[in-house]
């Protein structure tokens, strides 16, 4: 009968058993035409461990696990295939106390409020996303458009009776919706098993068990498979810093502080009422790093958004004292994950000023691919919530982000955290009357997509919700019955189309060469103008943003180059709910120096509006569209006549 090898034990205790899920948990073992179910658990300080479940009437007297070579690893093999059966470990501590514990490595769990683990095989799912996986590996994501739709599956949409949609139902409804909007990725709030709905998955018990709220693990595989087949990447929120303290979970697993720090001040997380993982313990590193690889291998996840990185980098109760155990864990995590799959996206939700978060570990960095730009998020929302007439005093909040925009590879987030718990919805953060709120929301979104950095937005913004996020209800879909909400929805779709088809918005996203201010100093009018550039010299766009309700005629803007420009996007179009202050005609430059440039142009500036200008290319500059050849044939025919 297969047991634990000395090599596996060595790697586990060393912190480098990166497929620890293959050793621990419940697994079907075939041997000599017989099937066994093997259970393996780490509980070094337990006096004894028993297996209990619905297959033995929850009586573990004859189901004692045996300890392997005093290594703290316990194992038992039961004859037969126990798939679908409920089970727990009855852990007897050295003081004689008993605890019924769910399996830390279980692949499936009972629907809450049940807390038992379920024997489940993840094998034999037939994936159909080979094209996606191949294409993803060939792309350089830094130079690609990335627009992420953040989703809480339990409140995106629900049945009429208030019950959740299943993973399969979400595949049928969420995927075409996200694709129609134009997002490149979805990001799912944590789906590890968790007892409390209100924690949104950030306080987990089953790190290897996708939550049973919406169906079985293979149903979730189907959801991801369908996303990939429709060209949509999937990112999963992941919380490796802390876990909930429910009795059946990881907390005091064998009577000792096993997964968590032993010292009270380091262990307790008073803000969330959780326990912090002991990131310096090798076995915990094997558990967590294996978990990251597990989601990649078994579920084809495209990325992890690592939650609360500040809580890992700094000791939570030591007044901003750096935690070297945490930073070393993150380096090991990122090195291991990206060695396994270089195209995988590791994203840090980090509110600190820690340097080189997205630099490779070998160059002194933490090794993440992207960092959430929390500074940009705080500044832009603070600016937008300021009354338009007072924005003259808050001008620096808009310009400061460009001082550091290229020091890291950033994601610009307007996430769930900004539209919950009294913070108001994005629309309701905007000052002014009904139409001004919508105009400023359009402007905010337009400026966000024109600003360097990948994009992330939480579900519901595209409906123009007045209410903040309600996690126990579905989104306010009824709003789409109303004109202004239909128009903001159309605006979002058109904005995403503009973003995805405009290389200057993403090709040099992470490099200073991709951005240039035209006018950064106009605080009196709160107007900002700048250039976004692509890799080719002729690929650039001019963006002008007016953050007041004042409309301007014949407003002069310095032009990057002499020539003609066409307005290709305007947030004030009537089809978006605006006043239609647009520039219909081609804008030609004049030899008038302005904004430090030799040529300039005059244009209409919409109130609370964003305008995007593209240089008009002459026919000889156009390549590959076939018009040059057609024109030459027409001329030759005329000459023959």
Coordinates of C-alpha atoms in Angstrom, one line a residue:
X1 CA 0.0 0.0 0.0
X2 CA 1.4 3.4 -1.0
X3 CA 2.6 5.4 2.0
X4 CA 4.6 8.6 2.7
X5 CA 8.1 8.5 1.3
X6 CA 11.1 9.9 3.2
X7 CA 11.7 12.3 0.3
X8 CA 8.1 13.7 0.5
X9 CA 8.5 14.2 4.3
X10 CA 11.8 15.9 3.8
X11 CA 10.4 18.4 1.2
X12 CA 7.3 19.1 3.3
X13 CA 9.3 19.9 6.4
X14 CA 11.7 21.9 4.2
X15 CA 8.8 24.0 2.9
X16 CA 9.2 22.9 -0.7
X17 CA 6.7 20.1 -1.2
X18 CA 4.8 22.1 -3.8
X19 CA 2.4 19.4 -4.6
X20 CA 1.5 18.6 -1.0
X21 CA -2.1 18.3 -2.0
X22 CA -1.1 15.0 -3.7
X23 CA 0.1 13.6 -0.4
X24 CA -2.4 15.1 2.1
X25 CA -6.1 14.9 2.0
X26 CA -8.4 12.1 0.7
X27 CA -7.2 10.2 -2.4
X28 CA -8.3 7.1 -4.2
X29 CA -5.5 4.5 -4.5
X30 CA -5.7 1.6 -6.9
X31 CA -3.6 -1.4 -6.0
X32 CA -3.8 -4.9 -7.4
X33 CA -7.2 -4.3 -8.9
X34 CA -8.5 -3.0 -5.6
X35 CA -9.5 0.5 -4.7
X36 CA -8.7 2.2 -1.4
X37 CA -9.4 5.6 0.0
X38 CA -6.3 7.0 1.7
X39 CA -6.5 9.9 4.3
X40 CA -3.4 11.8 5.3
X41 CA -3.1 14.8 7.7
X42 CA -0.4 16.8 9.4
X43 CA -1.0 17.0 13.2
X44 CA 2.4 16.8 14.9
X45 CA 1.3 17.7 18.4
X46 CA -1.8 15.4 18.5
X47 CA -1.9 12.5 20.9
X48 CA -4.0 10.5 18.4
X49 CA -6.1 11.1 15.3
X50 CA -9.3 9.2 14.2
X51 CA -11.3 9.3 11.0
X52 CA -15.0 9.8 11.4
X53 CA -17.7 10.1 8.8
X54 CA -21.1 9.0 7.5
X55 CA -19.5 5.7 6.4
X56 CA -18.8 4.7 10.1
X57 CA -21.7 6.5 11.9
X58 CA -19.2 9.2 13.0
X59 CA -17.5 6.7 15.3
X60 CA -13.7 6.6 14.9
X61 CA -12.9 3.9 17.4
X62 CA -11.8 1.4 14.7
X63 CA -10.5 4.1 12.4
X64 CA -7.4 5.2 14.1
X65 CA -4.8 6.9 11.9
X66 CA -1.2 5.8 12.5
X67 CA 1.7 8.2 12.8
X68 CA 4.5 8.0 10.2
X69 CA 7.9 7.8 11.8
X70 CA 7.2 10.4 14.4
X71 CA 7.0 13.0 11.7
X72 CA 3.7 14.4 12.8
X73 CA 2.0 13.0 9.6
X74 CA -0.9 10.6 10.2
X75 CA -2.3 8.2 7.6
X76 CA -5.1 5.6 7.1
X77 CA -6.3 3.6 4.1
X78 CA -9.9 2.4 4.0
X79 CA -10.9 -0.4 1.6
X80 CA -13.3 0.9 -1.1
X81 CA -14.2 4.0 -3.0
X82 CA -15.5 6.6 -0.5
X83 CA -16.2 9.3 -3.1
X84 CA -19.2 11.4 -2.0
X85 CA -18.9 10.5 1.7
X86 CA -18.6 13.1 4.5
X87 CA -15.7 13.0 6.8
X88 CA -13.7 14.8 9.5
X89 CA -10.7 14.1 11.7
X90 CA -11.3 13.6 15.4
X91 CA -8.1 15.1 16.8
X92 CA -7.2 14.3 20.4
X93 CA -4.7 16.8 21.8
X94 CA -2.1 16.0 24.3
X95 CA -4.2 17.5 27.1
X96 CA -7.0 15.0 26.2
X97 CA -9.3 17.5 24.6
X98 CA -11.0 16.5 21.3
X99 CA -11.6 18.5 18.2
X100 CA -13.6 17.6 15.1
X101 CA -11.7 19.1 12.2
X102 CA -12.4 19.5 8.5
X103 CA -9.6 18.3 6.3
X104 CA -7.2 21.2 5.4
X105 CA -6.5 19.6 2.0
X106 CA -10.1 18.5 1.2
X107 CA -11.1 19.1 -2.4
X108 CA -14.8 19.6 -1.6
X109 CA -16.9 20.5 1.4
X110 CA -20.4 20.3 2.7
X111 CA -22.7 23.2 2.0
X112 CA -22.8 25.6 4.9
X113 CA -23.9 25.6 7.7
X114 CA -22.5 22.0 7.4
X115 CA -18.8 21.8 8.0
X116 CA -17.7 18.3 7.0
X117 CA -15.3 17.5 4.2
X118 CA -16.3 15.4 1.2
X119 CA -14.2 12.8 -0.5
X120 CA -14.0 14.0 -4.1
X121 CA -11.8 13.2 -7.1
X122 CA -10.7 16.1 -9.4
X123 CA -9.5 13.8 -12.1
X124 CA -11.0 13.1 -15.5
X125 CA -12.4 16.5 -16.3
X126 CA -12.1 17.0 -20.1
X127 CA -10.7 20.5 -20.7
X128 CA -11.4 22.3 -24.0
X129 CA -9.3 25.4 -23.5
X130 CA -6.1 24.3 -25.3
X131 CA -6.2 27.2 -27.7
X132 CA -6.5 29.7 -24.8
X133 CA -3.7 28.1 -22.8
X134 CA -1.4 28.1 -25.9
X135 CA -2.2 31.7 -26.9
X136 CA -1.8 33.0 -23.3
X137 CA 1.7 31.5 -23.1
X138 CA 2.7 33.3 -26.3
X139 CA 1.6 36.8 -25.3
X140 CA 3.4 39.5 -23.4
X141 CA 0.7 40.7 -21.1
X142 CA 2.5 44.0 -20.3
X143 CA 1.8 45.1 -23.9
X144 CA -1.7 43.7 -24.1
X145 CA -5.1 45.3 -23.0
X146 CA -6.2 44.1 -19.6
X147 CA -9.6 45.2 -18.3
X148 CA -10.9 43.2 -15.3
X149 CA -14.5 42.8 -14.2
X150 CA -14.5 42.0 -10.5
X151 CA -17.3 39.8 -9.5
X152 CA -18.9 38.4 -6.3
X153 CA -20.7 35.4 -7.6
X154 CA -23.3 35.4 -4.9
X155 CA -24.7 38.8 -5.6
X156 CA -24.1 39.4 -9.4
X157 CA -27.4 37.8 -10.2
X158 CA -29.8 35.5 -8.3
X159 CA -32.9 33.4 -8.9
X160 CA -36.3 35.0 -8.3
X161 CA -36.5 33.3 -4.9
X162 CA -33.2 34.8 -3.9
X163 CA -31.1 31.6 -4.2
X164 CA -27.7 31.5 -5.8
X165 CA -27.0 30.8 -9.5
X166 CA -24.9 27.7 -9.9
X167 CA -21.4 27.6 -11.5
X168 CA -23.1 26.2 -14.7
X169 CA -25.8 28.8 -14.7
X170 CA -23.2 31.5 -14.2
X171 CA -21.3 30.1 -17.2
X172 CA -24.4 30.5 -19.3
X173 CA -25.2 34.1 -18.1
X174 CA -22.0 35.8 -16.8
X175 CA -19.7 34.9 -19.7
X176 CA -21.8 36.4 -22.6
X177 CA -22.5 39.5 -20.4
X178 CA -18.8 40.1 -19.7
X179 CA -17.9 39.4 -23.3
X180 CA -20.6 41.9 -24.5
X181 CA -19.2 44.6 -22.2
X182 CA -15.7 44.0 -23.6
X183 CA -13.7 43.0 -20.5
X184 CA -10.6 40.8 -21.0
X185 CA -10.7 39.1 -17.6
X186 CA -13.0 38.4 -14.6
X187 CA -11.7 38.5 -11.1
X188 CA -13.7 36.4 -8.6
X189 CA -13.9 37.2 -4.9
X190 CA -12.4 34.3 -3.0
X191 CA -14.0 30.9 -3.6
X192 CA -12.2 28.9 -1.0
X193 CA -14.7 27.3 1.4
X194 CA -15.7 29.7 4.1
X195 CA -18.4 29.5 6.8
X196 CA -19.7 33.1 6.8
X197 CA -21.3 34.6 3.7
X198 CA -20.6 38.1 5.0
X199 CA -16.8 37.4 4.9
X200 CA -17.1 37.2 1.0
X201 CA -14.6 34.3 1.1
X202 CA -11.7 36.3 2.7
X203 CA -11.9 34.3 5.9
X204 CA -11.5 30.7 4.8
X205 CA -11.4 27.2 6.2
X206 CA -10.9 25.1 3.1
X207 CA -8.1 26.4 0.9
X208 CA -8.3 23.5 -1.5
X209 CA -12.0 23.3 -1.5
X210 CA -13.9 25.5 -4.0
X211 CA -17.0 26.6 -2.2
X212 CA -20.0 24.3 -2.5
X213 CA -22.4 27.3 -2.5
X214 CA -22.6 27.2 -6.2
X215 CA -22.0 23.6 -7.1
X216 CA -19.3 21.0 -7.3
X217 CA -15.6 21.5 -8.2
X218 CA -16.0 20.1 -11.8
X219 CA -18.9 22.6 -12.3
X220 CA -16.4 25.4 -11.5
X221 CA -13.9 23.8 -13.9
X222 CA -16.7 24.1 -16.5
X223 CA -17.1 27.8 -15.7
X224 CA -13.5 28.5 -16.2
X225 CA -13.3 26.3 -19.3
X226 CA -16.1 28.2 -20.9
X227 CA -14.5 31.6 -20.0
X228 CA -11.3 30.5 -21.8
X229 CA -13.2 29.3 -24.8
X230 CA -14.8 32.7 -25.1
X231 CA -11.4 34.5 -24.7
X232 CA -11.9 35.6 -21.0
X233 CA -9.2 35.1 -18.4
X234 CA -10.0 34.2 -14.8
X235 CA -8.3 35.7 -11.8
X236 CA -9.0 34.4 -8.3
X237 CA -8.8 36.5 -5.1
X238 CA -6.6 34.7 -2.6
X239 CA -5.9 35.3 1.1
X240 CA -2.7 33.6 2.2
X241 CA -2.2 36.0 5.2
X242 CA -4.9 34.9 7.6
X243 CA -7.8 32.5 8.2
X244 CA -10.9 32.3 10.2
X245 CA -11.0 30.8 13.7
X246 CA -14.1 28.6 13.5
X247 CA -13.8 25.4 15.5
X248 CA -13.8 23.1 12.5
X249 CA -11.1 25.0 10.6
X250 CA -7.3 25.4 10.8
X251 CA -7.2 27.2 14.1
X252 CA -5.5 25.2 16.8
X253 CA -5.7 22.2 14.6
X254 CA -4.0 19.7 16.8
X255 CA -4.5 21.5 20.1
X256 CA -1.4 23.7 19.4
X257 CA -1.0 26.8 17.3
X258 CA 0.0 24.8 14.2
X259 CA -0.8 26.9 11.2
X260 CA -0.8 30.2 13.1
X261 CA 1.9 32.1 14.9
X262 CA 2.3 30.9 18.5
X263 CA 2.9 34.4 20.0
X264 CA -0.4 36.1 20.8
X265 CA 0.5 39.5 19.4
X266 CA 1.6 38.1 16.0
X267 CA -1.2 35.5 15.8
X268 CA -4.3 37.6 16.5
X269 CA -5.7 39.9 13.8
X270 CA -8.1 42.1 15.8
X271 CA -9.4 44.0 12.8
X272 CA -10.9 40.9 11.1
X273 CA -11.1 38.6 14.1
X274 CA -8.9 36.1 12.3
X275 CA -5.6 34.3 12.9
X276 CA -2.4 35.0 10.9
X277 CA -0.6 32.2 9.2
X278 CA 2.9 31.5 10.6
X279 CA 4.7 32.3 7.4
X280 CA 8.0 31.3 8.8
X281 CA 7.0 27.7 9.4
X282 CA 8.2 25.5 6.5
X283 CA 5.1 23.2 6.6
X284 CA 2.8 26.3 6.3
X285 CA 4.8 27.4 3.2
X286 CA 4.4 24.0 1.7
X287 CA 0.6 24.3 2.3
X288 CA 0.2 27.8 0.9
X289 CA 2.6 27.7 -2.1
X290 CA 1.1 24.3 -3.1
X291 CA -2.3 25.9 -2.9
X292 CA -1.3 28.5 -5.5
X293 CA 0.0 25.8 -7.8
X294 CA -3.1 23.7 -7.1
X295 CA -5.5 26.4 -8.6
X296 CA -3.3 26.7 -11.6
X297 CA -3.0 22.9 -12.2
X298 CA -6.5 21.7 -11.5
X299 CA -8.6 24.7 -12.3
X300 CA -6.5 26.5 -15.0
X301 CA -6.8 29.8 -13.1
X302 CA -4.9 32.6 -15.0
X303 CA -3.9 34.6 -12.0
X304 CA -4.2 35.3 -8.2
X305 CA -4.9 38.6 -6.6
X306 CA -3.1 38.3 -3.3
X307 CA -5.2 40.0 -0.6
X308 CA -3.9 42.2 2.2
X309 CA -0.2 42.1 1.3
X310 CA 0.4 44.8 3.9
X311 CA -0.6 42.4 6.6
X312 CA 2.0 40.0 5.3
X313 CA 4.9 42.5 4.9
X314 CA 4.4 44.1 8.3
X315 CA 3.6 42.6 11.7
X316 CA -0.1 43.5 12.4
X317 CA 0.4 44.5 16.0
X318 CA 3.9 45.9 16.0
X319 CA 3.5 49.5 14.7
X320 CA 4.5 49.0 11.1
X321 CA 7.5 46.8 11.9
X322 CA 8.6 44.8 8.8
X323 CA 8.0 41.1 8.9
X324 CA 11.0 39.4 7.2
X325 CA 9.1 36.1 7.3
X326 CA 6.3 37.6 5.2
X327 CA 8.5 39.2 2.6
X328 CA 10.5 36.0 2.2
X329 CA 7.4 34.0 1.8
X330 CA 6.1 36.3 -1.0
X331 CA 9.4 36.0 -2.8
X332 CA 9.4 32.2 -2.6
X333 CA 5.7 32.1 -3.7
X334 CA 6.2 34.3 -6.7
X335 CA 9.4 32.6 -7.8
X336 CA 7.8 29.2 -7.6
X337 CA 4.6 30.1 -9.3
X338 CA 6.2 32.0 -12.2
X339 CA 8.8 29.2 -12.7
X340 CA 5.8 26.8 -13.1
X341 CA 4.0 29.2 -15.5
X342 CA 5.6 32.5 -16.6
X343 CA 2.3 33.7 -18.1
X344 CA 0.5 33.5 -14.7
X345 CA -0.6 36.8 -13.2
X346 CA 0.4 37.4 -9.6
X347 CA -1.2 40.7 -8.4
X348 CA -0.5 42.3 -5.1
X349 CA -3.3 44.2 -3.3
X350 CA -0.7 46.3 -1.4
X351 CA -1.4 49.6 0.3
X352 CA 2.2 50.1 1.5
X353 CA 5.2 52.0 0.0
X354 CA 7.3 48.8 -0.1
X355 CA 9.8 49.2 -3.0
X356 CA 10.1 47.0 -6.1
X357 CA 6.9 45.0 -5.5
X358 CA 6.8 44.1 -9.2
X359 CA 10.5 43.7 -9.7
X360 CA 12.0 40.1 -10.1
X361 CA 13.3 38.6 -6.9
X362 CA 16.7 38.2 -8.4
X363 CA 16.9 42.0 -8.7
X364 CA 15.8 42.6 -5.2
X365 CA 12.0 42.7 -5.7
X366 CA 9.1 40.8 -4.4
X367 CA 8.4 39.2 -7.8
X368 CA 4.8 40.2 -8.4
X369 CA 3.6 40.8 -11.9
X370 CA 1.3 43.7 -10.9
X371 CA 0.5 45.9 -7.9
X372 CA -2.8 47.5 -7.2
X373 CA -2.3 51.3 -7.4
X374 CA -4.1 52.1 -4.1
X375 CA -2.6 55.6 -4.1
X376 CA -4.2 56.5 -7.5
X377 CA -7.5 55.0 -6.3
X378 CA -7.6 57.1 -3.2
X379 CA -6.5 60.3 -4.9
X380 CA -8.9 60.1 -7.9
X381 CA -11.9 59.3 -5.7
X382 CA -11.0 62.1 -3.3
X383 CA -10.7 64.5 -6.2
X384 CA -14.0 63.4 -7.8
X385 CA -15.9 63.8 -4.5
X386 CA -14.6 67.3 -4.2
X387 CA -17.0 69.9 -5.5
X388 CA -16.0 71.1 -9.0
X389 CA -15.5 74.7 -7.9
X390 CA -13.1 73.5 -5.2
X391 CA -11.1 71.2 -7.4
X392 CA -8.7 74.0 -8.1
X393 CA -7.3 73.4 -4.6
X394 CA -7.0 69.6 -5.2
X395 CA -5.2 69.7 -8.5
X396 CA -2.2 67.8 -7.2
X397 CA -4.3 64.7 -6.4
X398 CA -4.7 64.2 -10.2
X399 CA -1.1 64.8 -11.1
X400 CA 0.7 63.0 -8.3
X401 CA 0.1 59.5 -9.7
X402 CA 2.2 60.3 -12.7
X403 CA 5.2 60.9 -10.5
X404 CA 5.4 57.2 -9.7
X405 CA 3.2 55.5 -12.4
X406 CA 6.2 53.7 -14.0
X407 CA 8.0 52.7 -10.8
X408 CA 5.9 49.5 -10.7
X409 CA 3.6 47.6 -13.1
X410 CA 0.2 48.8 -11.9
X411 CA -3.4 47.9 -12.0
X412 CA -5.8 50.8 -11.4
X413 CA -8.6 49.4 -9.1
X414 CA -12.1 50.7 -8.4
X415 CA -12.9 47.6 -6.4
X416 CA -15.7 46.3 -4.1
X417 CA -13.9 47.9 -1.2
X418 CA -14.8 51.4 -2.5
X419 CA -18.5 50.8 -2.9
X420 CA -19.5 49.1 0.3
X421 CA -20.1 49.9 4.0
X422 CA -21.2 53.5 3.7
X423 CA -18.7 54.5 1.0
X424 CA -21.5 55.0 -1.6
X425 CA -21.6 53.8 -5.2
X426 CA -19.3 55.3 -7.8
X427 CA -22.2 57.2 -9.3
X428 CA -23.3 58.6 -5.9
X429 CA -19.8 59.7 -5.0
X430 CA -20.1 62.3 -7.8
X431 CA -21.3 65.7 -6.7
X432 CA -23.9 67.8 -8.5
X433 CA -27.4 67.1 -9.9
X434 CA -28.7 64.0 -11.6
X435 CA -27.1 64.6 -15.0
X436 CA -23.9 66.0 -13.6
X437 CA -23.4 62.8 -11.6
X438 CA -23.6 60.7 -14.8
X439 CA -21.4 63.1 -16.7
X440 CA -18.7 62.9 -14.0
X441 CA -18.9 59.1 -13.8
X442 CA -18.4 58.9 -17.5
X443 CA -15.4 61.3 -17.1
X444 CA -14.0 59.3 -14.3
X445 CA -14.1 56.1 -16.3
X446 CA -12.7 57.7 -19.4
X447 CA -9.8 59.2 -17.5
X448 CA -9.2 55.8 -15.8
X449 CA -8.9 54.1 -19.2
X450 CA -6.7 56.8 -20.6
X451 CA -4.3 56.7 -17.5
X452 CA -1.4 54.3 -17.6
X453 CA -2.1 51.0 -15.9
X454 CA -4.3 48.0 -16.4
X455 CA -7.9 48.4 -15.3
X456 CA -10.2 46.8 -12.7
X457 CA -13.8 47.7 -11.9
X458 CA -16.3 46.1 -9.6
X459 CA -19.6 44.8 -11.0
X460 CA -22.5 47.1 -11.0
X461 CA -20.7 50.3 -12.0
X462 CA -21.9 49.7 -15.6
X463 CA -25.5 50.0 -14.5
X464 CA -25.1 53.3 -12.9
X465 CA -26.1 52.0 -9.5
X466 CA -27.1 54.7 -7.0
X467 CA -27.0 52.3 -4.1
X468 CA -23.7 50.8 -2.8
X469 CA -23.0 47.1 -3.1
X470 CA -25.5 44.9 -1.2
X471 CA -23.8 41.5 -0.9
X472 CA -27.1 39.8 0.1
X473 CA -29.0 40.9 -3.0
X474 CA -28.4 40.8 -6.7
X475 CA -27.3 43.9 -8.7
X476 CA -30.0 46.5 -9.5
X477 CA -30.7 45.1 -13.0
X478 CA -34.0 47.0 -13.1
X479 CA -32.0 50.2 -13.6
X480 CA -31.5 49.2 -17.3
X481 CA -35.2 50.0 -17.8
X482 CA -34.3 53.7 -17.5
X483 CA -32.7 55.9 -20.2
X484 CA -29.7 57.3 -18.4
X485 CA -28.7 53.9 -17.1
X486 CA -29.0 52.4 -20.5
X487 CA -26.8 55.2 -21.8
X488 CA -24.1 54.7 -19.2
X489 CA -24.2 51.0 -20.0
X490 CA -23.6 51.8 -23.7
X491 CA -20.8 54.2 -22.8
X492 CA -19.0 51.5 -20.9
X493 CA -19.2 49.2 -23.9
X494 CA -17.9 51.8 -26.3
X495 CA -15.2 52.9 -23.9
X496 CA -13.9 49.3 -23.6
X497 CA -14.0 49.0 -27.4
X498 CA -11.9 52.1 -27.7
X499 CA -9.5 50.8 -25.1
X500 CA -9.0 47.4 -26.7
X501 CA -8.6 48.7 -30.3
X502 CA -6.2 51.6 -29.3
X503 CA -2.6 50.4 -28.9
X504 CA -1.5 53.7 -27.4
X505 CA -3.6 52.9 -24.3
X506 CA -1.8 49.7 -23.5
X507 CA 1.4 48.9 -25.6
X508 CA 3.7 51.1 -23.4
X509 CA 1.5 51.0 -20.4
X510 CA 4.4 50.3 -18.0
X511 CA 6.9 52.7 -19.5
X512 CA 7.3 56.4 -19.2
X513 CA 7.8 56.6 -23.0
X514 CA 4.1 55.8 -23.4
X515 CA 2.9 59.0 -21.6
X516 CA 3.5 62.7 -22.1
X517 CA 1.8 65.7 -20.5
X518 CA 0.6 68.5 -22.8
X519 CA -0.8 70.7 -20.0
X520 CA -0.5 69.6 -16.4
X521 CA -0.7 73.1 -14.8
X522 CA -4.2 74.3 -15.6
X523 CA -5.6 74.2 -12.1
X524 CA -7.8 77.2 -12.6
X525 CA -9.9 75.5 -15.2
X526 CA -9.3 71.9 -13.9
X527 CA -8.4 70.8 -17.5
X528 CA -5.8 68.2 -18.1
X529 CA -4.3 67.2 -21.5
X530 CA -1.8 64.6 -22.3
X531 CA -0.6 62.1 -25.0
X532 CA -0.6 58.3 -24.9
X533 CA 1.8 56.6 -27.2
X534 CA 2.1 53.2 -28.9
X535 CA 5.3 51.4 -30.0
X536 CA 5.2 53.0 -33.5
X537 CA 5.9 56.7 -33.7
X538 CA 2.7 57.4 -35.6
X539 CA 0.5 55.6 -33.0
X540 CA -0.5 58.2 -30.5
X541 CA -3.7 59.8 -29.0
X542 CA -4.4 63.2 -27.5
X543 CA -6.6 63.2 -24.4
X544 CA -8.3 66.2 -22.9
X545 CA -10.3 66.0 -19.7
X546 CA -12.4 68.8 -18.3
X547 CA -13.3 68.3 -14.6
X548 CA -15.7 71.3 -14.3
X549 CA -19.2 71.9 -15.7
X550 CA -17.9 74.8 -17.8
X551 CA -18.2 74.4 -21.6
X552 CA -15.5 76.0 -23.8
X553 CA -15.5 77.0 -27.5
X554 CA -12.3 77.4 -29.4
X555 CA -10.2 76.1 -26.6
X556 CA -6.5 76.0 -27.7
X557 CA -4.4 72.9 -27.1
X558 CA -0.8 72.3 -28.0
X559 CA -0.4 69.6 -30.6
X560 CA 2.2 66.9 -30.5
X561 CA 2.8 67.3 -34.3
X562 CA 1.7 69.5 -37.1
X563 CA -1.3 68.1 -39.1
X564 CA -5.0 67.2 -38.7
X565 CA -6.7 65.5 -35.9
X566 CA -10.1 63.8 -35.6
X567 CA -12.1 63.3 -32.4
X568 CA -12.7 59.6 -32.2
X569 CA -14.3 59.6 -28.7
X570 CA -16.2 62.1 -26.6
X571 CA -17.9 61.2 -23.3
X572 CA -20.4 64.1 -23.8
X573 CA -22.2 62.6 -26.8
X574 CA -26.0 62.6 -26.5
X575 CA -26.1 58.8 -27.0
X576 CA -24.1 58.6 -23.7
X577 CA -26.4 61.0 -21.9
X578 CA -24.4 64.2 -22.6
X579 CA -25.0 67.6 -24.1
X580 CA -23.4 66.6 -27.4
X581 CA -20.6 69.2 -27.2
X582 CA -18.5 67.4 -29.7
X583 CA -16.0 68.1 -32.5
X584 CA -17.6 66.9 -35.7
X585 CA -15.0 68.4 -38.1
X586 CA -11.4 67.6 -38.6
X587 CA -9.2 69.8 -36.4
X588 CA -6.3 71.3 -38.2
X589 CA -3.3 72.7 -36.4
X590 CA -2.1 76.2 -36.7
X591 CA 1.5 77.5 -36.5
X592 CA 0.8 79.1 -33.2
X593 CA 3.0 78.1 -30.3
X594 CA 1.1 76.9 -27.3
X595 CA 1.8 74.6 -24.3
X596 CA 5.4 74.7 -25.3
X597 CA 4.7 73.3 -28.8
X598 CA 5.2 74.8 -32.2
X599 CA 1.7 74.0 -33.4
X600 CA -1.7 74.0 -31.7
X601 CA -5.4 73.5 -32.5
X602 CA -8.7 74.9 -31.4
X603 CA -11.5 72.7 -30.3
X604 CA -14.8 72.4 -28.3
X605 CA -14.3 71.3 -24.7
X606 CA -17.4 69.5 -23.3
X607 CA -18.5 70.1 -19.7
X608 CA -17.4 67.3 -17.4
X609 CA -16.1 65.7 -20.5
X610 CA -13.3 63.6 -22.0
X611 CA -12.2 64.0 -25.7
X612 CA -9.8 61.7 -27.5
X613 CA -8.1 62.9 -30.7
X614 CA -6.3 60.8 -33.2
X615 CA -4.0 62.2 -35.9
X616 CA -5.4 61.9 -39.4
X617 CA -3.1 59.8 -41.6
X618 CA -2.7 60.7 -45.2
X619 CA -3.3 58.0 -47.7
X620 CA 0.4 57.4 -48.3
X621 CA 0.8 56.8 -44.6
X622 CA -1.9 54.1 -44.5
X623 CA -0.7 50.6 -44.9
X624 CA -2.5 47.4 -45.6
X625 CA -6.0 48.8 -46.2
X626 CA -6.0 48.5 -50.0
X627 CA -7.2 52.0 -50.6
X628 CA -3.9 53.3 -52.2
X629 CA -4.1 50.6 -54.9
X630 CA -7.8 51.3 -55.6
X631 CA -7.0 55.1 -55.9
X632 CA -4.1 54.5 -58.3
X633 CA -6.3 52.3 -60.6
X634 CA -9.0 55.0 -60.7
X635 CA -6.5 57.7 -61.7
X636 CA -5.0 55.5 -64.4
X637 CA -8.4 54.8 -65.9
X638 CA -9.2 58.6 -66.0
X639 CA -5.8 59.2 -67.7
X640 CA -6.6 56.6 -70.4
X641 CA -9.9 58.3 -71.2

